[in-house]
Amino acid sequence: MARDLTAEIEAIIGLDDPIGIGGPDNVGEYTPEAREIAAELLGIESERGLQVAIHEIFQSWFTPELAGSIEQYESIARRVWALRKEADELLWAGV
């Protein structure tokens, strides 16, 4: 069964809800951002690079003020990076 990377990334973002618009009543609120992160993911070479990219994506979708500091995207980047590494391992294992 194929994984839905965008949905997994969106779920990760929803855990931190960096803009404060998520929650049970706003399912799908971070889909565009998750889709953009998923599209860029394979071209990113480090967890820190991913954190920068995620922060920039949120700045472009919202405003720099609403996006806040890059530090608040550290846990999102860490979990998405782990997801990428897991997907890489499955790909190389032929799963």
PDB file of N, CA and C in Angstrom:
ATOM      1  N   MET A   1       0.842  -1.182   0.000  1.00  0.00           N
ATOM      2  CA  MET A   1       0.000   0.000   0.000  1.00  0.00           C
ATOM      3  C   MET A   1       0.885   1.243   0.000  1.00  0.00           C
ATOM      4  N   ALA A   2       0.608   2.172  -0.892  1.00  0.00           N
ATOM      5  CA  ALA A   2       1.403   3.395  -1.006  1.00  0.00           C
ATOM      6  C   ALA A   2       1.122   4.322   0.168  1.00  0.00           C
ATOM      7  N   ARG A   3       2.176   5.005   0.570  1.00  0.00           N
ATOM      8  CA  ARG A   3       2.041   5.966   1.660  1.00  0.00           C
ATOM      9  C   ARG A   3       1.611   7.315   1.106  1.00  0.00           C
ATOM     10  N   ASP A   4       0.864   8.043   1.882  1.00  0.00           N
ATOM     11  CA  ASP A   4       0.469   9.400   1.518  1.00  0.00           C
ATOM     12  C   ASP A   4       1.375  10.354   2.282  1.00  0.00           C
ATOM     13  N   LEU A   5       2.487  10.719   1.638  1.00  0.00           N
ATOM     14  CA  LEU A   5       3.495  11.550   2.283  1.00  0.00           C
ATOM     15  C   LEU A   5       2.925  12.900   2.707  1.00  0.00           C
ATOM     16  N   THR A   6       2.102  13.489   1.855  1.00  0.00           N
ATOM     17  CA  THR A   6       1.516  14.789   2.201  1.00  0.00           C
ATOM     18  C   THR A   6       0.676  14.684   3.467  1.00  0.00           C
ATOM     19  N   ALA A   7      -0.129  13.646   3.578  1.00  0.00           N
ATOM     20  CA  ALA A   7      -0.968  13.478   4.772  1.00  0.00           C
ATOM     21  C   ALA A   7      -0.121  13.251   6.014  1.00  0.00           C
ATOM     22  N   GLU A   8       0.966  12.493   5.871  1.00  0.00           N
ATOM     23  CA  GLU A   8       1.841  12.254   7.021  1.00  0.00           C
ATOM     24  C   GLU A   8       2.530  13.538   7.463  1.00  0.00           C
ATOM     25  N   ILE A   9       2.965  14.343   6.498  1.00  0.00           N
ATOM     26  CA  ILE A   9       3.600  15.623   6.837  1.00  0.00           C
ATOM     27  C   ILE A   9       2.581  16.565   7.459  1.00  0.00           C
ATOM     28  N   GLU A  10       1.388  16.591   6.910  1.00  0.00           N
ATOM     29  CA  GLU A  10       0.344  17.444   7.478  1.00  0.00           C
ATOM     30  C   GLU A  10       0.037  17.062   8.927  1.00  0.00           C
ATOM     31  N   ALA A  11       0.015  15.775   9.210  1.00  0.00           N
ATOM     32  CA  ALA A  11      -0.224  15.319  10.587  1.00  0.00           C
ATOM     33  C   ALA A  11       0.899  15.780  11.514  1.00  0.00           C
ATOM     34  N   ILE A  12       2.122  15.724  11.025  1.00  0.00           N
ATOM     35  CA  ILE A  12       3.264  16.190  11.824  1.00  0.00           C
ATOM     36  C   ILE A  12       3.134  17.685  12.102  1.00  0.00           C
ATOM     37  N   ILE A  13       2.814  18.461  11.069  1.00  0.00           N
ATOM     38  CA  ILE A  13       2.646  19.909  11.258  1.00  0.00           C
ATOM     39  C   ILE A  13       1.532  20.175  12.262  1.00  0.00           C
ATOM     40  N   GLY A  14       0.442  19.421  12.156  1.00  0.00           N
ATOM     41  CA  GLY A  14      -0.700  19.621  13.044  1.00  0.00           C
ATOM     42  C   GLY A  14      -0.371  19.399  14.508  1.00  0.00           C
ATOM     43  N   LEU A  15       0.622  18.559  14.791  1.00  0.00           N
ATOM     44  CA  LEU A  15       1.011  18.331  16.189  1.00  0.00           C
ATOM     45  C   LEU A  15       1.549  19.602  16.834  1.00  0.00           C
ATOM     46  N   ASP A  16       2.297  20.384  16.058  1.00  0.00           N
ATOM     47  CA  ASP A  16       2.867  21.629  16.585  1.00  0.00           C
ATOM     48  C   ASP A  16       1.969  22.835  16.313  1.00  0.00           C
ATOM     49  N   ASP A  17       1.200  22.772  15.229  1.00  0.00           N
ATOM     50  CA  ASP A  17       0.294  23.851  14.838  1.00  0.00           C
ATOM     51  C   ASP A  17       0.982  25.216  14.949  1.00  0.00           C
ATOM     52  N   PRO A  18       2.033  25.442  14.141  1.00  0.00           N
ATOM     53  CA  PRO A  18       2.850  26.636  14.315  1.00  0.00           C
ATOM     54  C   PRO A  18       2.130  27.961  14.082  1.00  0.00           C
ATOM     55  N   ILE A  19       1.037  27.956  13.342  1.00  0.00           N
ATOM     56  CA  ILE A  19       0.307  29.192  13.075  1.00  0.00           C
ATOM     57  C   ILE A  19      -0.914  29.320  13.986  1.00  0.00           C
ATOM     58  N   GLY A  20      -1.327  28.204  14.591  1.00  0.00           N
ATOM     59  CA  GLY A  20      -2.477  28.229  15.488  1.00  0.00           C
ATOM     60  C   GLY A  20      -3.812  28.140  14.767  1.00  0.00           C
ATOM     61  N   ILE A  21      -3.810  27.498  13.593  1.00  0.00           N
ATOM     62  CA  ILE A  21      -5.061  27.393  12.826  1.00  0.00           C
ATOM     63  C   ILE A  21      -5.536  25.951  12.677  1.00  0.00           C
ATOM     64  N   GLY A  22      -4.811  25.012  13.233  1.00  0.00           N
ATOM     65  CA  GLY A  22      -5.172  23.602  13.102  1.00  0.00           C
ATOM     66  C   GLY A  22      -6.221  23.208  14.112  1.00  0.00           C
ATOM     67  N   GLY A  23      -6.297  21.930  14.348  1.00  0.00           N
ATOM     68  CA  GLY A  23      -7.245  21.422  15.328  1.00  0.00           C
ATOM     69  C   GLY A  23      -8.320  20.585  14.677  1.00  0.00           C
ATOM     70  N   PRO A  24      -9.142  19.952  15.492  1.00  0.00           N
ATOM     71  CA  PRO A  24     -10.142  19.022  14.973  1.00  0.00           C
ATOM     72  C   PRO A  24     -11.176  19.677  14.063  1.00  0.00           C
ATOM     73  N   ASP A  25     -11.418  20.961  14.233  1.00  0.00           N
ATOM     74  CA  ASP A  25     -12.403  21.646  13.399  1.00  0.00           C
ATOM     75  C   ASP A  25     -11.815  22.169  12.090  1.00  0.00           C
ATOM     76  N   ASN A  26     -10.493  22.132  11.970  1.00  0.00           N
ATOM     77  CA  ASN A  26      -9.836  22.678  10.785  1.00  0.00           C
ATOM     78  C   ASN A  26      -8.941  21.650  10.110  1.00  0.00           C
ATOM     79  N   VAL A  27      -9.447  20.448   9.942  1.00  0.00           N
ATOM     80  CA  VAL A  27      -8.691  19.393   9.279  1.00  0.00           C
ATOM     81  C   VAL A  27      -8.398  19.832   7.849  1.00  0.00           C
ATOM     82  N   GLY A  28      -7.176  19.641   7.428  1.00  0.00           N
ATOM     83  CA  GLY A  28      -6.783  20.020   6.077  1.00  0.00           C
ATOM     84  C   GLY A  28      -6.236  21.426   5.974  1.00  0.00           C
ATOM     85  N   GLU A  29      -6.157  22.102   7.089  1.00  0.00           N
ATOM     86  CA  GLU A  29      -5.710  23.497   7.078  1.00  0.00           C
ATOM     87  C   GLU A  29      -4.262  23.641   6.606  1.00  0.00           C
ATOM     88  N   TYR A  30      -3.433  22.632   6.856  1.00  0.00           N
ATOM     89  CA  TYR A  30      -2.028  22.708   6.461  1.00  0.00           C
ATOM     90  C   TYR A  30      -1.710  21.861   5.224  1.00  0.00           C
ATOM     91  N   THR A  31      -2.714  21.465   4.465  1.00  0.00           N
ATOM     92  CA  THR A  31      -2.474  20.646   3.272  1.00  0.00           C
ATOM     93  C   THR A  31      -1.588  21.339   2.241  1.00  0.00           C
ATOM     94  N   PRO A  32      -1.816  22.599   1.899  1.00  0.00           N
ATOM     95  CA  PRO A  32      -0.949  23.228   0.891  1.00  0.00           C
ATOM     96  C   PRO A  32       0.521  23.278   1.313  1.00  0.00           C
ATOM     97  N   GLU A  33       0.752  23.592   2.575  1.00  0.00           N
ATOM     98  CA  GLU A  33       2.128  23.654   3.068  1.00  0.00           C
ATOM     99  C   GLU A  33       2.756  22.262   3.070  1.00  0.00           C
ATOM    100  N   ALA A  34       1.997  21.262   3.505  1.00  0.00           N
ATOM    101  CA  ALA A  34       2.498  19.882   3.524  1.00  0.00           C
ATOM    102  C   ALA A  34       2.812  19.404   2.116  1.00  0.00           C
ATOM    103  N   ARG A  35       1.978  19.764   1.168  1.00  0.00           N
ATOM    104  CA  ARG A  35       2.193  19.382  -0.227  1.00  0.00           C
ATOM    105  C   ARG A  35       3.496  20.003  -0.751  1.00  0.00           C
ATOM    106  N   GLU A  36       3.726  21.247  -0.422  1.00  0.00           N
ATOM    107  CA  GLU A  36       4.944  21.927  -0.863  1.00  0.00           C
ATOM    108  C   GLU A  36       6.189  21.331  -0.199  1.00  0.00           C
ATOM    109  N   ILE A  37       6.092  21.020   1.081  1.00  0.00           N
ATOM    110  CA  ILE A  37       7.216  20.378   1.784  1.00  0.00           C
ATOM    111  C   ILE A  37       7.517  19.025   1.149  1.00  0.00           C
ATOM    112  N   ALA A  38       6.487  18.241   0.875  1.00  0.00           N
ATOM    113  CA  ALA A  38       6.671  16.924   0.256  1.00  0.00           C
ATOM    114  C   ALA A  38       7.355  17.049  -1.103  1.00  0.00           C
ATOM    115  N   ALA A  39       6.975  18.071  -1.871  1.00  0.00           N
ATOM    116  CA  ALA A  39       7.564  18.265  -3.197  1.00  0.00           C
ATOM    117  C   ALA A  39       9.045  18.616  -3.122  1.00  0.00           C
ATOM    118  N   GLU A  40       9.455  19.305  -2.086  1.00  0.00           N
ATOM    119  CA  GLU A  40      10.848  19.733  -1.943  1.00  0.00           C
ATOM    120  C   GLU A  40      11.708  18.740  -1.179  1.00  0.00           C
ATOM    121  N   LEU A  41      11.098  17.794  -0.513  1.00  0.00           N
ATOM    122  CA  LEU A  41      11.781  16.941   0.456  1.00  0.00           C
ATOM    123  C   LEU A  41      12.995  16.198  -0.107  1.00  0.00           C
ATOM    124  N   LEU A  42      12.873  15.605  -1.268  1.00  0.00           N
ATOM    125  CA  LEU A  42      13.978  14.819  -1.805  1.00  0.00           C
ATOM    126  C   LEU A  42      15.179  15.662  -2.202  1.00  0.00           C
ATOM    127  N   GLY A  43      14.972  16.945  -2.455  1.00  0.00           N
ATOM    128  CA  GLY A  43      16.075  17.825  -2.822  1.00  0.00           C
ATOM    129  C   GLY A  43      16.801  18.436  -1.645  1.00  0.00           C
ATOM    130  N   ILE A  44      16.338  18.155  -0.449  1.00  0.00           N
ATOM    131  CA  ILE A  44      16.937  18.730   0.759  1.00  0.00           C
ATOM    132  C   ILE A  44      17.924  17.735   1.348  1.00  0.00           C
ATOM    133  N   GLU A  45      19.088  18.234   1.733  1.00  0.00           N
ATOM    134  CA  GLU A  45      20.183  17.352   2.115  1.00  0.00           C
ATOM    135  C   GLU A  45      20.440  17.219   3.615  1.00  0.00           C
ATOM    136  N   SER A  46      19.727  17.982   4.438  1.00  0.00           N
ATOM    137  CA  SER A  46      19.972  17.882   5.877  1.00  0.00           C
ATOM    138  C   SER A  46      18.723  18.286   6.651  1.00  0.00           C
ATOM    139  N   GLU A  47      18.698  17.893   7.898  1.00  0.00           N
ATOM    140  CA  GLU A  47      17.572  18.265   8.767  1.00  0.00           C
ATOM    141  C   GLU A  47      17.497  19.772   8.931  1.00  0.00           C
ATOM    142  N   ARG A  48      18.655  20.410   9.083  1.00  0.00           N
ATOM    143  CA  ARG A  48      18.682  21.879   9.223  1.00  0.00           C
ATOM    144  C   ARG A  48      18.180  22.540   7.933  1.00  0.00           C
ATOM    145  N   GLY A  49      18.603  22.011   6.781  1.00  0.00           N
ATOM    146  CA  GLY A  49      18.116  22.541   5.514  1.00  0.00           C
ATOM    147  C   GLY A  49      16.608  22.399   5.394  1.00  0.00           C
ATOM    148  N   LEU A  50      16.088  21.296   5.901  1.00  0.00           N
ATOM    149  CA  LEU A  50      14.644  21.078   5.907  1.00  0.00           C
ATOM    150  C   LEU A  50      13.960  22.098   6.812  1.00  0.00           C
ATOM    151  N   GLN A  51      14.535  22.358   7.963  1.00  0.00           N
ATOM    152  CA  GLN A  51      13.966  23.345   8.880  1.00  0.00           C
ATOM    153  C   GLN A  51      13.893  24.717   8.208  1.00  0.00           C
ATOM    154  N   VAL A  52      14.946  25.105   7.525  1.00  0.00           N
ATOM    155  CA  VAL A  52      14.971  26.382   6.809  1.00  0.00           C
ATOM    156  C   VAL A  52      13.890  26.400   5.729  1.00  0.00           C
ATOM    157  N   ALA A  53      13.792  25.310   4.962  1.00  0.00           N
ATOM    158  CA  ALA A  53      12.797  25.236   3.893  1.00  0.00           C
ATOM    159  C   ALA A  53      11.373  25.319   4.447  1.00  0.00           C
ATOM    160  N   ILE A  54      11.106  24.596   5.523  1.00  0.00           N
ATOM    161  CA  ILE A  54       9.765  24.636   6.126  1.00  0.00           C
ATOM    162  C   ILE A  54       9.439  26.050   6.596  1.00  0.00           C
ATOM    163  N   HIS A  55      10.386  26.689   7.249  1.00  0.00           N
ATOM    164  CA  HIS A  55      10.179  28.058   7.724  1.00  0.00           C
ATOM    165  C   HIS A  55       9.885  28.991   6.548  1.00  0.00           C
ATOM    166  N   GLU A  56      10.646  28.867   5.474  1.00  0.00           N
ATOM    167  CA  GLU A  56      10.426  29.702   4.296  1.00  0.00           C
ATOM    168  C   GLU A  56       9.060  29.443   3.667  1.00  0.00           C
ATOM    169  N   ILE A  57       8.649  28.189   3.644  1.00  0.00           N
ATOM    170  CA  ILE A  57       7.324  27.851   3.107  1.00  0.00           C
ATOM    171  C   ILE A  57       6.234  28.511   3.942  1.00  0.00           C
ATOM    172  N   PHE A  58       6.363  28.449   5.246  1.00  0.00           N
ATOM    173  CA  PHE A  58       5.360  29.077   6.103  1.00  0.00           C
ATOM    174  C   PHE A  58       5.390  30.598   5.979  1.00  0.00           C
ATOM    175  N   GLN A  59       6.562  31.164   5.796  1.00  0.00           N
ATOM    176  CA  GLN A  59       6.636  32.613   5.582  1.00  0.00           C
ATOM    177  C   GLN A  59       5.950  33.009   4.285  1.00  0.00           C
ATOM    178  N   SER A  60       6.077  32.164   3.253  1.00  0.00           N
ATOM    179  CA  SER A  60       5.463  32.512   1.968  1.00  0.00           C
ATOM    180  C   SER A  60       3.946  32.311   1.979  1.00  0.00           C
ATOM    181  N   TRP A  61       3.464  31.311   2.713  1.00  0.00           N
ATOM    182  CA  TRP A  61       2.019  31.069   2.764  1.00  0.00           C
ATOM    183  C   TRP A  61       1.308  32.021   3.705  1.00  0.00           C
ATOM    184  N   PHE A  62       2.001  32.473   4.713  1.00  0.00           N
ATOM    185  CA  PHE A  62       1.406  33.380   5.690  1.00  0.00           C
ATOM    186  C   PHE A  62       2.170  34.701   5.607  1.00  0.00           C
ATOM    187  N   THR A  63       2.751  35.141   6.664  1.00  0.00           N
ATOM    188  CA  THR A  63       3.649  36.302   6.658  1.00  0.00           C
ATOM    189  C   THR A  63       4.819  35.948   7.551  1.00  0.00           C
ATOM    190  N   PRO A  64       5.940  36.655   7.411  1.00  0.00           N
ATOM    191  CA  PRO A  64       7.056  36.375   8.322  1.00  0.00           C
ATOM    192  C   PRO A  64       6.648  36.532   9.789  1.00  0.00           C
ATOM    193  N   GLU A  65       5.794  37.492  10.066  1.00  0.00           N
ATOM    194  CA  GLU A  65       5.354  37.708  11.446  1.00  0.00           C
ATOM    195  C   GLU A  65       4.529  36.526  11.957  1.00  0.00           C
ATOM    196  N   LEU A  66       3.584  36.057  11.150  1.00  0.00           N
ATOM    197  CA  LEU A  66       2.767  34.912  11.553  1.00  0.00           C
ATOM    198  C   LEU A  66       3.584  33.632  11.616  1.00  0.00           C
ATOM    199  N   ALA A  67       4.519  33.469  10.685  1.00  0.00           N
ATOM    200  CA  ALA A  67       5.348  32.259  10.666  1.00  0.00           C
ATOM    201  C   ALA A  67       6.223  32.174  11.905  1.00  0.00           C
ATOM    202  N   GLY A  68       6.635  33.301  12.426  1.00  0.00           N
ATOM    203  CA  GLY A  68       7.448  33.309  13.636  1.00  0.00           C
ATOM    204  C   GLY A  68       8.889  32.918  13.364  1.00  0.00           C
ATOM    205  N   SER A  69       9.573  32.531  14.424  1.00  0.00           N
ATOM    206  CA  SER A  69      11.006  32.238  14.334  1.00  0.00           C
ATOM    207  C   SER A  69      11.260  30.852  13.757  1.00  0.00           C
ATOM    208  N   ILE A  70      12.426  30.707  13.198  1.00  0.00           N
ATOM    209  CA  ILE A  70      12.823  29.429  12.619  1.00  0.00           C
ATOM    210  C   ILE A  70      12.912  28.336  13.680  1.00  0.00           C
ATOM    211  N   GLU A  71      13.210  28.708  14.907  1.00  0.00           N
ATOM    212  CA  GLU A  71      13.345  27.727  15.983  1.00  0.00           C
ATOM    213  C   GLU A  71      12.066  26.947  16.240  1.00  0.00           C
ATOM    214  N   GLN A  72      10.923  27.561  16.025  1.00  0.00           N
ATOM    215  CA  GLN A  72       9.674  26.853  16.298  1.00  0.00           C
ATOM    216  C   GLN A  72       9.382  25.759  15.271  1.00  0.00           C
ATOM    217  N   TYR A  73      10.218  25.636  14.235  1.00  0.00           N
ATOM    218  CA  TYR A  73      10.038  24.599  13.221  1.00  0.00           C
ATOM    219  C   TYR A  73      11.016  23.439  13.396  1.00  0.00           C
ATOM    220  N   GLU A  74      11.783  23.481  14.481  1.00  0.00           N
ATOM    221  CA  GLU A  74      12.788  22.434  14.720  1.00  0.00           C
ATOM    222  C   GLU A  74      12.158  21.053  14.899  1.00  0.00           C
ATOM    223  N   SER A  75      11.130  20.943  15.712  1.00  0.00           N
ATOM    224  CA  SER A  75      10.538  19.615  15.950  1.00  0.00           C
ATOM    225  C   SER A  75       9.805  19.103  14.704  1.00  0.00           C
ATOM    226  N   ILE A  76       9.196  19.996  13.948  1.00  0.00           N
ATOM    227  CA  ILE A  76       8.549  19.579  12.701  1.00  0.00           C
ATOM    228  C   ILE A  76       9.605  19.029  11.759  1.00  0.00           C
ATOM    229  N   ALA A  77      10.705  19.760  11.607  1.00  0.00           N
ATOM    230  CA  ALA A  77      11.784  19.327  10.709  1.00  0.00           C
ATOM    231  C   ALA A  77      12.366  17.994  11.164  1.00  0.00           C
ATOM    232  N   ARG A  78      12.541  17.830  12.458  1.00  0.00           N
ATOM    233  CA  ARG A  78      13.114  16.579  12.982  1.00  0.00           C
ATOM    234  C   ARG A  78      12.215  15.389  12.629  1.00  0.00           C
ATOM    235  N   ARG A  79      10.919  15.542  12.817  1.00  0.00           N
ATOM    236  CA  ARG A  79       9.989  14.440  12.543  1.00  0.00           C
ATOM    237  C   ARG A  79       9.819  14.187  11.048  1.00  0.00           C
ATOM    238  N   VAL A  80       9.787  15.254  10.243  1.00  0.00           N
ATOM    239  CA  VAL A  80       9.679  15.061   8.798  1.00  0.00           C
ATOM    240  C   VAL A  80      10.966  14.444   8.262  1.00  0.00           C
ATOM    241  N   TRP A  81      12.117  14.853   8.805  1.00  0.00           N
ATOM    242  CA  TRP A  81      13.386  14.263   8.380  1.00  0.00           C
ATOM    243  C   TRP A  81      13.423  12.770   8.710  1.00  0.00           C
ATOM    244  N   ALA A  82      12.923  12.397   9.875  1.00  0.00           N
ATOM    245  CA  ALA A  82      12.857  10.979  10.250  1.00  0.00           C
ATOM    246  C   ALA A  82      11.940  10.231   9.283  1.00  0.00           C
ATOM    247  N   LEU A  83      10.853  10.853   8.889  1.00  0.00           N
ATOM    248  CA  LEU A  83       9.937  10.260   7.917  1.00  0.00           C
ATOM    249  C   LEU A  83      10.647  10.047   6.582  1.00  0.00           C
ATOM    250  N   ARG A  84      11.416  11.035   6.162  1.00  0.00           N
ATOM    251  CA  ARG A  84      12.167  10.904   4.904  1.00  0.00           C
ATOM    252  C   ARG A  84      13.179   9.768   4.985  1.00  0.00           C
ATOM    253  N   LYS A  85      13.906   9.696   6.094  1.00  0.00           N
ATOM    254  CA  LYS A  85      14.895   8.625   6.254  1.00  0.00           C
ATOM    255  C   LYS A  85      14.219   7.259   6.228  1.00  0.00           C
ATOM    256  N   GLU A  86      13.068   7.150   6.876  1.00  0.00           N
ATOM    257  CA  GLU A  86      12.305   5.894   6.881  1.00  0.00           C
ATOM    258  C   GLU A  86      11.874   5.531   5.462  1.00  0.00           C
ATOM    259  N   ALA A  87      11.391   6.517   4.718  1.00  0.00           N
ATOM    260  CA  ALA A  87      10.969   6.272   3.338  1.00  0.00           C
ATOM    261  C   ALA A  87      12.154   5.859   2.473  1.00  0.00           C
ATOM    262  N   ASP A  88      13.317   6.495   2.682  1.00  0.00           N
ATOM    263  CA  ASP A  88      14.533   6.117   1.951  1.00  0.00           C
ATOM    264  C   ASP A  88      14.904   4.675   2.236  1.00  0.00           C
ATOM    265  N   GLU A  89      14.840   4.270   3.501  1.00  0.00           N
ATOM    266  CA  GLU A  89      15.205   2.908   3.877  1.00  0.00           C
ATOM    267  C   GLU A  89      14.238   1.898   3.245  1.00  0.00           C
ATOM    268  N   LEU A  90      12.955   2.218   3.223  1.00  0.00           N
ATOM    269  CA  LEU A  90      11.975   1.323   2.601  1.00  0.00           C
ATOM    270  C   LEU A  90      12.219   1.212   1.105  1.00  0.00           C
ATOM    271  N   LEU A  91      12.560   2.333   0.491  1.00  0.00           N
ATOM    272  CA  LEU A  91      12.833   2.334  -0.944  1.00  0.00           C
ATOM    273  C   LEU A  91      14.032   1.440  -1.260  1.00  0.00           C
ATOM    274  N   TRP A  92      15.097   1.584  -0.480  1.00  0.00           N
ATOM    275  CA  TRP A  92      16.305   0.788  -0.722  1.00  0.00           C
ATOM    276  C   TRP A  92      16.089  -0.669  -0.375  1.00  0.00           C
ATOM    277  N   ALA A  93      15.172  -0.955   0.531  1.00  0.00           N
ATOM    278  CA  ALA A  93      14.884  -2.331   0.902  1.00  0.00           C
ATOM    279  C   ALA A  93      13.940  -2.991  -0.113  1.00  0.00           C
ATOM    280  N   GLY A  94      13.397  -2.173  -1.005  1.00  0.00           N
ATOM    281  CA  GLY A  94      12.508  -2.711  -2.033  1.00  0.00           C
ATOM    282  C   GLY A  94      11.098  -2.960  -1.537  1.00  0.00           C
ATOM    283  N   VAL A  95      10.729  -2.288  -0.455  1.00  0.00           N
ATOM    284  CA  VAL A  95       9.380  -2.466   0.111  1.00  0.00           C
ATOM    285  C   VAL A  95       8.409  -1.566  -0.619  1.00  0.00           C
TER     286      VAL A  95
END
